[in-house]
Coordinates of N, CA and C in Angstrom, one line a residue:
M20 N -123.4 -26.6 -85.0 CA -124.4 -25.6 -84.8 C -124.0 -24.2 -85.3
W21 N -124.8 -23.6 -86.1 CA -124.4 -22.3 -86.7 C -124.3 -21.2 -85.6
M22 N -123.5 -20.2 -85.9 CA -123.3 -19.2 -84.8 C -123.8 -17.8 -85.3
M23 N -123.9 -17.6 -86.6 CA -124.3 -16.3 -87.1 C -125.1 -16.4 -88.4
S24 N -126.1 -15.6 -88.6 CA -126.8 -15.6 -89.8 C -126.8 -14.2 -90.4
Q25 N -127.0 -14.1 -91.7 CA -126.9 -12.9 -92.5 C -127.6 -13.1 -93.8
N26 N -128.2 -12.0 -94.3 CA -128.9 -12.0 -95.6 C -128.0 -11.2 -96.6
W27 N -127.7 -11.7 -97.7 CA -127.0 -11.0 -98.8 C -128.0 -10.6 -99.8
R28 N -128.0 -9.3 -100.1 CA -128.9 -8.7 -101.1 C -128.1 -8.0 -102.2
D29 N -128.7 -8.0 -103.4 CA -128.1 -7.3 -104.6 C -126.6 -7.7 -104.7
L30 N -126.4 -8.9 -104.7 CA -125.0 -9.4 -104.8 C -124.5 -9.5 -106.2
L31 N -123.3 -9.0 -106.4 CA -122.7 -9.0 -107.7 C -121.3 -9.7 -107.7
F32 N -121.1 -10.8 -108.5 CA -119.8 -11.4 -108.6 C -119.1 -10.9 -109.9
L33 N -117.9 -10.5 -109.7 CA -117.0 -10.2 -110.9 C -115.8 -11.1 -110.8
H34 N -115.5 -11.8 -111.9 CA -114.4 -12.8 -111.9 C -113.5 -12.6 -113.1
W35 N -112.2 -12.8 -112.8 CA -111.1 -12.7 -113.8 C -110.2 -13.9 -113.7
P36 N -109.8 -14.5 -114.8 CA -108.7 -15.6 -114.7 C -107.4 -14.9 -114.6
V37 N -106.4 -15.5 -113.8 CA -105.1 -15.0 -113.6 C -104.1 -16.1 -113.6
D38 N -102.8 -15.7 -113.8 CA -101.8 -16.7 -113.8 C -101.6 -17.1 -112.3
P39 N -101.6 -18.4 -112.0 CA -101.4 -18.8 -110.5 C -100.1 -18.2 -109.9
A40 N -99.1 -18.1 -110.7 CA -97.8 -17.6 -110.2 C -97.9 -16.1 -109.7
D41 N -98.9 -15.4 -110.2 CA -99.1 -14.0 -109.8 C -99.6 -13.8 -108.4
I42 N -100.3 -14.9 -107.9 CA -100.9 -14.7 -106.6 C -100.5 -15.8 -105.5
R43 N -99.6 -16.7 -106.0 CA -99.2 -17.8 -105.0 C -98.6 -17.3 -103.8
K44 N -97.8 -16.3 -103.8 CA -97.1 -15.8 -102.6 C -98.0 -15.1 -101.6
Y45 N -99.2 -14.8 -102.0 CA -100.1 -14.1 -101.1 C -101.1 -15.1 -100.4
I46 N -100.9 -16.4 -100.7 CA -101.7 -17.4 -100.1 C -100.9 -18.1 -99.0
P47 N -101.5 -18.4 -97.8 CA -100.8 -19.2 -96.8 C -100.3 -20.5 -97.4
E48 N -99.1 -20.9 -97.0 CA -98.4 -22.0 -97.6 C -99.2 -23.3 -97.4
E49 N -100.0 -23.4 -96.4 CA -100.8 -24.7 -96.2 C -101.8 -24.9 -97.2
L50 N -102.3 -23.8 -97.9 CA -103.3 -23.8 -98.9 C -102.8 -24.0 -100.3
E51 N -103.5 -24.8 -101.1 CA -103.2 -25.0 -102.5 C -104.2 -24.2 -103.3
L52 N -103.7 -23.5 -104.3 CA -104.6 -22.8 -105.2 C -105.5 -23.7 -105.9
D53 N -106.8 -23.4 -106.0 CA -107.7 -24.2 -106.7 C -107.8 -23.6 -108.1
L54 N -107.5 -24.5 -109.1 CA -107.4 -24.0 -110.5 C -108.5 -24.6 -111.3
Y55 N -108.9 -23.8 -112.4 CA -109.8 -24.3 -113.4 C -109.1 -24.1 -114.7
D56 N -108.9 -25.3 -115.4 CA -108.1 -25.3 -116.7 C -106.8 -24.6 -116.5
K57 N -106.1 -24.9 -115.4 CA -104.8 -24.4 -115.0 C -104.7 -22.9 -114.8
R58 N -105.9 -22.3 -114.6 CA -105.9 -20.9 -114.2 C -106.4 -20.6 -112.9
A59 N -105.9 -19.7 -112.1 CA -106.5 -19.2 -110.9 C -107.5 -18.2 -111.2
W60 N -108.3 -17.8 -110.3 CA -109.4 -16.8 -110.5 C -109.4 -15.8 -109.4
I61 N -109.5 -14.6 -109.7 CA -109.7 -13.5 -108.8 C -111.2 -13.1 -108.8
G62 N -111.8 -13.0 -107.6 CA -113.2 -12.5 -107.6 C -113.3 -11.2 -106.8
I63 N -114.1 -10.3 -107.3 CA -114.5 -9.1 -106.5 C -116.0 -9.3 -106.3
V64 N -116.4 -9.3 -105.1 CA -117.8 -9.6 -104.8 C -118.4 -8.4 -104.0
L65 N -119.5 -7.8 -104.4 CA -120.1 -6.7 -103.6 C -121.5 -7.0 -103.3
F66 N -122.0 -6.6 -102.2 CA -123.4 -6.9 -101.8 C -123.8 -6.0 -100.6
K67 N -125.1 -6.1 -100.3 CA -125.7 -5.5 -99.1 C -125.8 -6.6 -98.1
A68 N -125.2 -6.5 -96.9 CA -125.4 -7.4 -95.8 C -126.6 -6.8 -95.0
R69 N -127.5 -7.7 -94.7 CA -128.7 -7.3 -94.0 C -129.1 -8.3 -92.9
G70 N -129.5 -7.8 -91.7 CA -130.0 -8.6 -90.6 C -128.9 -9.5 -90.0
T71 N -127.7 -9.0 -90.0 CA -126.6 -9.8 -89.4 C -126.8 -10.0 -87.9
R72 N -126.8 -11.2 -87.4 CA -127.0 -11.4 -86.0 C -126.4 -12.7 -85.5
P73 N -125.9 -12.8 -84.3 CA -125.5 -14.0 -83.7 C -126.7 -14.9 -83.4
R74 N -126.5 -16.2 -83.3 CA -127.6 -17.1 -82.9 C -128.2 -16.7 -81.6
F75 N -129.5 -16.8 -81.5 CA -130.3 -16.5 -80.3 C -130.3 -15.0 -79.9
M76 N -129.8 -14.1 -80.8 CA -129.7 -12.7 -80.4 C -130.4 -11.9 -81.5
L77 N -130.8 -10.7 -81.1 CA -131.3 -9.7 -82.1 C -130.1 -9.1 -82.9
P78 N -130.3 -8.6 -84.1 CA -129.3 -7.9 -84.8 C -128.7 -6.7 -83.9
L79 N -127.4 -6.6 -84.0 CA -126.7 -5.6 -83.2 C -126.7 -4.2 -84.0
P80 N -127.3 -3.2 -83.4 CA -127.3 -1.9 -84.0 C -126.0 -1.4 -84.4
G81 N -125.8 -0.9 -85.7 CA -124.6 -0.4 -86.2 C -123.7 -1.5 -86.8
A82 N -124.1 -2.8 -86.7 CA -123.3 -3.9 -87.3 C -124.2 -4.9 -88.0
A83 N -125.5 -4.6 -88.1 CA -126.4 -5.5 -88.7 C -126.5 -5.3 -90.2
N84 N -126.5 -4.1 -90.6 CA -126.7 -3.7 -92.1 C -125.6 -2.9 -92.6
F85 N -125.0 -3.3 -93.6 CA -123.9 -2.6 -94.2 C -123.6 -3.0 -95.6
L86 N -122.8 -2.3 -96.4 CA -122.3 -2.7 -97.7 C -121.0 -3.3 -97.6
E87 N -120.7 -4.3 -98.5 CA -119.4 -4.9 -98.4 C -118.9 -5.2 -99.8
V88 N -117.5 -5.1 -99.9 CA -116.8 -5.5 -101.1 C -115.7 -6.4 -100.7
N89 N -115.6 -7.6 -101.2 CA -114.4 -8.4 -100.9 C -113.7 -8.9 -102.1
V90 N -112.4 -9.1 -102.0 CA -111.5 -9.5 -103.0 C -111.0 -10.9 -102.6
R91 N -111.1 -11.9 -103.5 CA -110.9 -13.3 -103.1 C -110.3 -14.1 -104.2
T92 N -109.8 -15.3 -103.8 CA -109.5 -16.3 -104.8 C -109.9 -17.7 -104.2
Y93 N -109.6 -18.7 -105.0 CA -110.2 -20.0 -104.6 C -109.0 -21.0 -104.3
V94 N -109.2 -21.7 -103.2 CA -108.1 -22.6 -102.7 C -108.6 -23.9 -102.3
R95 N -107.7 -24.8 -102.0 CA -108.0 -26.2 -101.5 C -107.1 -26.5 -100.2
Y96 N -107.7 -27.3 -99.4 CA -107.0 -27.8 -98.2 C -107.4 -29.2 -98.1
K97 N -106.5 -30.2 -98.3 CA -106.8 -31.6 -98.2 C -107.9 -31.9 -99.2
N98 N -109.1 -32.4 -98.7 CA -110.2 -32.7 -99.6 C -111.3 -31.7 -99.8
R99 N -111.0 -30.5 -99.3 CA -112.0 -29.4 -99.4 C -111.6 -28.3 -100.3
S100 N -112.5 -27.6 -100.9 CA -112.3 -26.4 -101.7 C -113.1 -25.3 -101.2
G101 N -112.6 -24.1 -101.2 CA -113.3 -22.9 -100.7 C -112.6 -21.6 -101.1
V102 N -112.7 -20.6 -100.2 CA -112.4 -19.2 -100.5 C -111.3 -18.8 -99.6
Y103 N -110.4 -18.0 -100.2 CA -109.4 -17.2 -99.4 C -109.6 -15.7 -99.7
F104 N -109.7 -14.9 -98.7 CA -109.9 -13.5 -98.9 C -108.6 -12.7 -98.8
F105 N -108.4 -11.8 -99.8 CA -107.3 -10.9 -99.7 C -107.7 -9.7 -98.9
S106 N -109.0 -9.3 -99.0 CA -109.5 -8.2 -98.2 C -111.0 -8.2 -98.2
L107 N -111.6 -7.6 -97.2 CA -113.0 -7.4 -97.1 C -113.2 -6.0 -96.6
D108 N -114.0 -5.2 -97.3 CA -114.2 -3.8 -97.0 C -115.7 -3.7 -96.7
A109 N -116.0 -2.9 -95.6 CA -117.4 -2.6 -95.2 C -117.5 -1.2 -94.8
N110 N -118.7 -0.6 -94.9 CA -118.9 0.8 -94.5 C -119.5 0.9 -93.1
S111 N -119.4 -0.1 -92.3 CA -119.8 -0.1 -90.9 C -118.5 -0.2 -90.0
K112 N -118.3 0.9 -89.2 CA -117.1 0.9 -88.4 C -117.2 -0.3 -87.3
L113 N -118.4 -0.5 -86.8 CA -118.5 -1.5 -85.8 C -118.4 -2.9 -86.3
A114 N -119.0 -3.1 -87.5 CA -118.9 -4.5 -88.1 C -117.4 -4.8 -88.5
V115 N -116.7 -3.8 -89.0 CA -115.2 -4.0 -89.2 C -114.5 -4.3 -88.0
K116 N -114.7 -3.6 -86.9 CA -114.0 -3.8 -85.7 C -114.3 -5.2 -85.1
I117 N -115.5 -5.6 -85.2 CA -115.9 -7.0 -84.6 C -115.2 -8.1 -85.5
A118 N -115.4 -8.0 -86.8 CA -114.9 -9.0 -87.7 C -113.4 -9.1 -87.8
S119 N -112.7 -8.1 -87.4 CA -111.2 -8.1 -87.6 C -110.5 -8.3 -86.2
V120 N -111.3 -8.5 -85.2 CA -110.7 -8.8 -83.8 C -109.6 -9.9 -83.9
G121 N -108.4 -9.6 -83.4 CA -107.4 -10.7 -83.4 C -106.9 -11.0 -84.8
G122 N -107.2 -10.2 -85.8 CA -106.8 -10.4 -87.2 C -107.5 -11.6 -87.8
F123 N -108.7 -11.9 -87.3 CA -109.5 -13.1 -87.8 C -109.7 -13.0 -89.3
L124 N -110.2 -11.8 -89.7 CA -110.4 -11.6 -91.2 C -109.9 -10.2 -91.5
P125 N -109.4 -10.0 -92.7 CA -108.8 -8.7 -93.1 C -109.8 -7.7 -93.5
Y126 N -110.7 -7.3 -92.6 CA -111.7 -6.3 -92.8 C -111.1 -4.9 -92.8
R127 N -111.6 -4.0 -93.6 CA -111.2 -2.6 -93.6 C -112.4 -1.8 -93.8
R128 N -112.3 -0.6 -93.2 CA -113.5 0.3 -93.4 C -113.4 1.1 -94.7
A129 N -114.5 1.3 -95.3 CA -114.6 2.0 -96.6 C -115.8 2.9 -96.7
R130 N -115.7 4.0 -97.5 CA -116.9 4.7 -97.9 C -117.6 4.0 -99.0
M131 N -118.8 3.8 -98.9 CA -119.5 3.1 -100.0 C -120.9 3.7 -100.2
S132 N -121.4 3.6 -101.5 CA -122.7 4.0 -101.8 C -123.3 3.0 -102.8
F133 N -124.6 2.8 -102.7 CA -125.4 1.9 -103.6 C -126.6 2.6 -104.0
D134 N -126.8 3.0 -105.2 CA -127.9 3.7 -105.7 C -128.6 3.0 -106.8
K135 N -129.9 2.8 -106.7 CA -130.6 2.0 -107.7 C -131.8 2.9 -108.2
D136 N -131.8 3.1 -109.5 CA -132.8 4.0 -110.1 C -133.2 3.5 -111.5
E137 N -134.5 3.2 -111.6 CA -135.1 2.7 -112.9 C -134.3 1.5 -113.4
G138 N -133.9 0.6 -112.5 CA -133.2 -0.6 -112.9 C -131.7 -0.5 -113.1
K139 N -131.2 0.7 -113.0 CA -129.8 0.9 -113.1 C -129.1 1.0 -111.7
I140 N -128.0 0.3 -111.5 CA -127.4 0.4 -110.2 C -126.0 1.0 -110.3
L141 N -125.7 2.0 -109.4 CA -124.4 2.6 -109.3 C -123.8 2.3 -108.0
F142 N -122.7 1.6 -108.0 CA -122.0 1.2 -106.7 C -120.6 1.8 -106.7
R143 N -120.3 2.4 -105.6 CA -118.9 3.0 -105.4 C -118.4 2.6 -104.0
S144 N -117.1 2.4 -104.0 CA -116.4 2.1 -102.7 C -115.0 2.6 -102.7
E145 N -114.6 3.2 -101.6 CA -113.2 3.7 -101.4 C -112.7 3.4 -100.0
T146 N -111.6 2.7 -99.9 CA -111.1 2.4 -98.6 C -110.7 3.7 -97.8
M147 N -110.6 3.5 -96.5 CA -110.2 4.6 -95.6 C -109.0 4.3 -94.8
K148 N -108.0 3.8 -95.6 CA -106.7 3.3 -95.0 C -105.9 4.6 -94.5
K149 N -105.2 4.4 -93.4 CA -104.4 5.4 -92.8 C -103.1 5.6 -93.6
E150 N -102.6 4.4 -94.2 CA -101.4 4.5 -95.0 C -101.6 3.8 -96.3
G151 N -100.8 4.3 -97.3 CA -100.8 3.7 -98.6 C -102.0 4.3 -99.4
P152 N -102.0 3.9 -100.8 CA -103.0 4.4 -101.6 C -104.4 3.8 -101.3
Q153 N -105.4 4.6 -101.4 CA -106.8 4.1 -101.2 C -107.2 3.1 -102.4
E154 N -107.9 2.1 -102.1 CA -108.4 1.2 -103.1 C -109.8 1.5 -103.4
K155 N -110.1 1.6 -104.7 CA -111.4 2.1 -105.1 C -112.0 1.1 -106.2
I156 N -113.4 1.1 -106.2 CA -114.0 0.5 -107.3 C -115.4 1.2 -107.5
A157 N -115.7 1.4 -108.8 CA -117.0 2.1 -109.1 C -117.5 1.4 -110.4
L158 N -118.8 1.1 -110.4 CA -119.4 0.5 -111.5 C -120.8 0.8 -111.7
E159 N -121.3 0.7 -112.9 CA -122.7 1.0 -113.2 C -123.2 -0.1 -114.0
Y160 N -124.4 -0.7 -113.7 CA -124.8 -1.9 -114.4 C -126.4 -2.0 -114.3
R161 N -126.9 -2.8 -115.2 CA -128.3 -3.2 -115.2 C -128.4 -4.8 -115.1
I162 N -129.4 -5.2 -114.4 CA -129.6 -6.7 -114.3 C -130.5 -7.1 -115.5
L163 N -130.0 -8.2 -116.2 CA -130.7 -8.7 -117.3 C -131.8 -9.7 -116.8
P164 N -132.9 -9.7 -117.5 CA -134.1 -10.5 -116.9 C -133.9 -12.0 -117.0
Q165 N -133.2 -12.6 -118.0 CA -133.1 -14.0 -118.2 C -132.1 -14.6 -117.2
P166 N -132.4 -15.8 -116.6 CA -131.5 -16.5 -115.7 C -130.2 -16.8 -116.4
A167 N -129.1 -16.9 -115.7 CA -127.8 -17.2 -116.2 C -127.8 -18.7 -116.5
V168 N -127.1 -19.1 -117.5 CA -126.9 -20.6 -117.8 C -125.9 -21.1 -116.8
S169 N -126.3 -22.1 -116.1 CA -125.5 -22.7 -115.0 C -124.4 -23.6 -115.6
T170 N -123.3 -23.1 -116.0 CA -122.2 -23.9 -116.6 C -121.4 -24.5 -115.5
E171 N -120.5 -25.4 -115.8 CA -119.6 -26.0 -114.9 C -118.7 -24.9 -114.2
L172 N -118.2 -24.0 -115.1 CA -117.3 -22.9 -114.5 C -118.1 -22.0 -113.6
E173 N -119.3 -21.6 -114.0 CA -120.1 -20.7 -113.1 C -120.4 -21.4 -111.7
K174 N -120.7 -22.6 -111.7 CA -120.9 -23.3 -110.5 C -119.6 -23.4 -109.7
W175 N -118.5 -23.6 -110.4 CA -117.2 -23.7 -109.7 C -116.8 -22.4 -109.0
L176 N -117.1 -21.3 -109.7 CA -116.8 -20.0 -109.2 C -117.7 -19.6 -108.0
T177 N -118.9 -20.0 -108.0 CA -119.9 -19.4 -107.0 C -120.3 -20.3 -105.9
E178 N -120.4 -21.6 -106.2 CA -120.8 -22.6 -105.1 C -119.7 -22.9 -104.2
R179 N -119.4 -22.1 -103.3 CA -118.3 -22.2 -102.3 C -118.8 -22.1 -100.9
Y180 N -118.5 -23.1 -100.1 CA -119.2 -23.2 -98.8 C -118.2 -23.3 -97.6
C181 N -117.0 -22.8 -97.8 CA -116.2 -22.6 -96.7 C -115.1 -21.6 -97.1
L182 N -114.5 -21.0 -96.0 CA -113.4 -20.1 -96.3 C -112.3 -20.4 -95.3
W183 N -111.0 -20.0 -95.6 CA -109.9 -20.2 -94.7 C -109.3 -18.8 -94.4
T184 N -108.8 -18.7 -93.2 CA -108.1 -17.5 -92.7 C -107.0 -18.0 -91.8
K185 N -105.9 -17.2 -91.7 CA -104.8 -17.5 -90.9 C -104.4 -16.4 -90.0
P186 N -105.1 -16.1 -89.0 CA -104.6 -15.1 -88.0 C -103.5 -15.7 -87.2
G187 N -102.4 -15.0 -87.2 CA -101.2 -15.5 -86.4 C -100.6 -16.7 -87.2
H188 N -100.4 -17.8 -86.5 CA -99.8 -19.0 -87.0 C -100.7 -20.2 -87.2
Q189 N -102.0 -20.0 -87.1 CA -103.0 -21.1 -87.1 C -103.9 -20.9 -88.2
L190 N -104.0 -22.0 -89.1 CA -105.0 -22.0 -90.2 C -106.4 -22.4 -89.6
L191 N -107.4 -21.6 -89.9 CA -108.7 -21.8 -89.5 C -109.7 -21.9 -90.7
R192 N -110.7 -22.8 -90.5 CA -111.7 -22.9 -91.6 C -113.1 -22.5 -91.0
L193 N -113.8 -21.7 -91.8 CA -115.2 -21.3 -91.4 C -116.1 -21.8 -92.5
D194 N -117.1 -22.7 -92.1 CA -118.0 -23.3 -93.0 C -119.3 -22.4 -93.0
I195 N -119.9 -22.4 -94.2 CA -121.2 -21.6 -94.3 C -122.2 -22.5 -95.1
V196 N -123.5 -22.2 -94.9 CA -124.5 -22.9 -95.6 C -125.5 -22.0 -96.2
H197 N -125.9 -22.2 -97.4 CA -127.0 -21.5 -98.1 C -127.5 -22.3 -99.3
K198 N -128.7 -22.0 -99.8 CA -129.2 -22.7 -101.0 C -128.4 -22.4 -102.2
P199 N -128.4 -23.2 -103.2 CA -127.6 -22.9 -104.4 C -128.0 -21.6 -105.0
W200 N -127.1 -21.0 -105.7 CA -127.3 -19.7 -106.4 C -128.3 -19.8 -107.5
K201 N -129.1 -18.8 -107.7 CA -129.9 -18.6 -108.9 C -129.4 -17.2 -109.4
L202 N -128.6 -17.3 -110.5 CA -127.9 -16.2 -111.0 C -128.5 -15.5 -112.2
K203 N -128.3 -14.3 -112.4 CA -128.6 -13.5 -113.6 C -127.4 -12.9 -114.2
Y204 N -127.4 -12.6 -115.4 CA -126.4 -11.8 -116.0 C -126.6 -10.3 -115.9
V205 N -125.6 -9.5 -116.0 CA -125.7 -8.1 -115.9 C -125.0 -7.4 -117.1
Q206 N -125.4 -6.2 -117.4 CA -124.8 -5.4 -118.5 C -124.4 -4.1 -117.9
G207 N -123.1 -3.7 -118.1 CA -122.7 -2.4 -117.5 C -121.2 -2.1 -117.8
E208 N -120.7 -1.3 -116.9 CA -119.3 -0.8 -117.1 C -118.7 -0.6 -115.8
I209 N -117.4 -1.0 -115.7 CA -116.6 -0.7 -114.5 C -116.0 0.7 -114.8
L210 N -116.3 1.7 -113.9 CA -115.9 3.1 -114.1 C -114.5 3.3 -113.6
G211 N -114.0 2.4 -112.7 CA -112.7 2.5 -112.1 C -112.5 1.4 -111.2
N212 N -111.2 0.9 -111.1 CA -110.9 -0.3 -110.3 C -109.5 -0.3 -109.9
T213 N -109.2 0.1 -108.6 CA -107.8 0.0 -108.1 C -107.7 -1.0 -107.0
M214 N -108.6 -1.9 -106.9 CA -108.6 -2.9 -105.8 C -107.4 -3.8 -105.9
A215 N -106.8 -4.2 -104.7 CA -105.7 -5.2 -104.7 C -104.6 -4.8 -105.6
P216 N -104.0 -3.6 -105.5 CA -103.0 -3.3 -106.5 C -101.8 -4.2 -106.5
Y217 N -101.5 -4.9 -105.4 CA -100.4 -5.8 -105.3 C -100.5 -7.0 -106.1
L218 N -101.7 -7.3 -106.6 CA -102.0 -8.5 -107.4 C -101.7 -8.2 -108.9
G219 N -101.3 -7.0 -109.2 CA -101.0 -6.6 -110.6 C -102.2 -6.0 -111.3
K220 N -102.0 -5.3 -112.4 CA -103.0 -4.6 -113.1 C -103.6 -5.3 -114.3
N221 N -102.9 -6.4 -114.7 CA -103.3 -7.0 -116.0 C -104.8 -7.5 -116.0
F222 N -105.2 -8.2 -114.9 CA -106.5 -8.8 -114.9 C -107.6 -7.7 -114.9
K223 N -107.3 -6.5 -114.4 CA -108.3 -5.5 -114.3 C -108.6 -4.8 -115.7
N224 N -107.7 -5.0 -116.6 CA -107.9 -4.5 -118.0 C -108.8 -5.4 -118.8
E225 N -109.1 -6.6 -118.3 CA -110.0 -7.5 -119.0 C -111.4 -7.4 -118.6
K226 N -112.3 -7.7 -119.4 CA -113.7 -7.7 -119.1 C -114.0 -8.9 -118.2
P227 N -114.6 -8.7 -117.0 CA -114.9 -9.9 -116.1 C -116.1 -10.6 -116.5
M228 N -116.2 -11.9 -116.0 CA -117.5 -12.6 -115.9 C -118.3 -11.9 -114.8
A229 N -119.5 -11.7 -115.1 CA -120.4 -10.9 -114.1 C -121.7 -11.7 -113.9
H230 N -122.1 -11.8 -112.6 CA -123.3 -12.5 -112.3 C -124.0 -11.8 -111.1
Y231 N -125.3 -11.8 -111.1 CA -126.1 -11.1 -110.0 C -127.0 -12.1 -109.4
A232 N -127.2 -11.9 -108.1 CA -128.2 -12.6 -107.3 C -129.0 -11.7 -106.4
D233 N -130.3 -11.9 -106.4 CA -131.2 -11.0 -105.6 C -131.0 -11.1 -104.1
V234 N -131.1 -12.2 -103.5 CA -131.0 -12.4 -102.1 C -130.6 -13.8 -101.7
K235 N -129.9 -13.9 -100.7 CA -129.4 -15.2 -100.2 C -129.3 -15.2 -98.7
K236 N -130.0 -16.1 -98.0 CA -129.8 -16.2 -96.5 C -128.6 -17.2 -96.2
V237 N -127.7 -16.7 -95.4 CA -126.5 -17.5 -95.1 C -126.3 -17.7 -93.6
R238 N -125.8 -18.9 -93.3 CA -125.5 -19.2 -91.9 C -124.0 -19.6 -91.8
F239 N -123.4 -19.0 -90.8 CA -121.9 -19.3 -90.5 C -121.7 -20.2 -89.3
F240 N -120.8 -21.1 -89.4 CA -120.5 -22.0 -88.3 C -119.2 -21.5 -87.6
P241 N -119.0 -22.0 -86.4 CA -117.8 -21.6 -85.7 C -116.5 -22.0 -86.4
P242 N -115.4 -21.3 -86.2 CA -114.1 -21.7 -86.8 C -113.7 -23.0 -86.3
V243 N -113.0 -23.7 -87.3 CA -112.4 -25.0 -87.0 C -110.9 -24.9 -87.2
V244 N -110.1 -25.4 -86.3 CA -108.7 -25.4 -86.4 C -108.3 -26.5 -87.3
E245 N -107.5 -26.2 -88.4 CA -107.1 -27.2 -89.4 C -105.8 -27.8 -88.8
T246 N -105.7 -29.1 -89.0 CA -104.5 -29.8 -88.5 C -103.9 -30.6 -89.7

C-alpha cells in the first residue's frame, strides 16, 4: 500500500555518461552499478513537486509544494534496477527536514527559482550548506513541440521505479509507481554547473542528453529492508 503521493511538474532530465571507476567508491558496496554499453550515467533532474501528501491526509503546509534538484546514478541489487541519489536539494526547509530525518535521504536546502516567460524557462539553484563550497546549477531552455523518440537508452535512463538508500548500516529500497514517461526534447544552455564536485568535472563539460516531461503523478511505497 502506497504511503505518499506527489505530482512532478516541468521535469527536466539531464544525463551524462561517465567512467564507472569515477563513481564506484560513492556507491554502497551492496549495490552494483547499472551500466549501459559499459558506461555509468550521471543524471541531474529538476522539477516542481506539487501536492505532496501522506496517504489519507491533506498536503502539509510548507512541505507540499517546492522545487527540487537531484543528482543520481543507476544501480542494481540482485534482480532489480533503480536509482541511487548522491544528493537531493529542495527550497522547502520543512520538506528537507522531514525527508532527511535519520539520514534517510541526503536532502539539502537550497535557494531556487523557476521562471517561465514566452516559452523560455530559466532555472537556478544554489545550496545553502554551512560548510564547503556551494553547489550551483543554472540553465535556460525551451521545450520543443515534437515528442522525443523513445529509444532503448532513453527508456533505460528514465523508466526507473525504485531507489536505494543506506542510512546507517542498513540498505533500504523504496518503490514508486507512475505511468510511463511521455518525453519531449529541449533546446537551451547550461549557464553554470558546479553540482557534485567530488564526481569530477569532466562530465560537466560535455553536452548532456536532455528530456522534458509536463506532469507525472507518483506514488511512493514504504521502505523495504534489503537482505
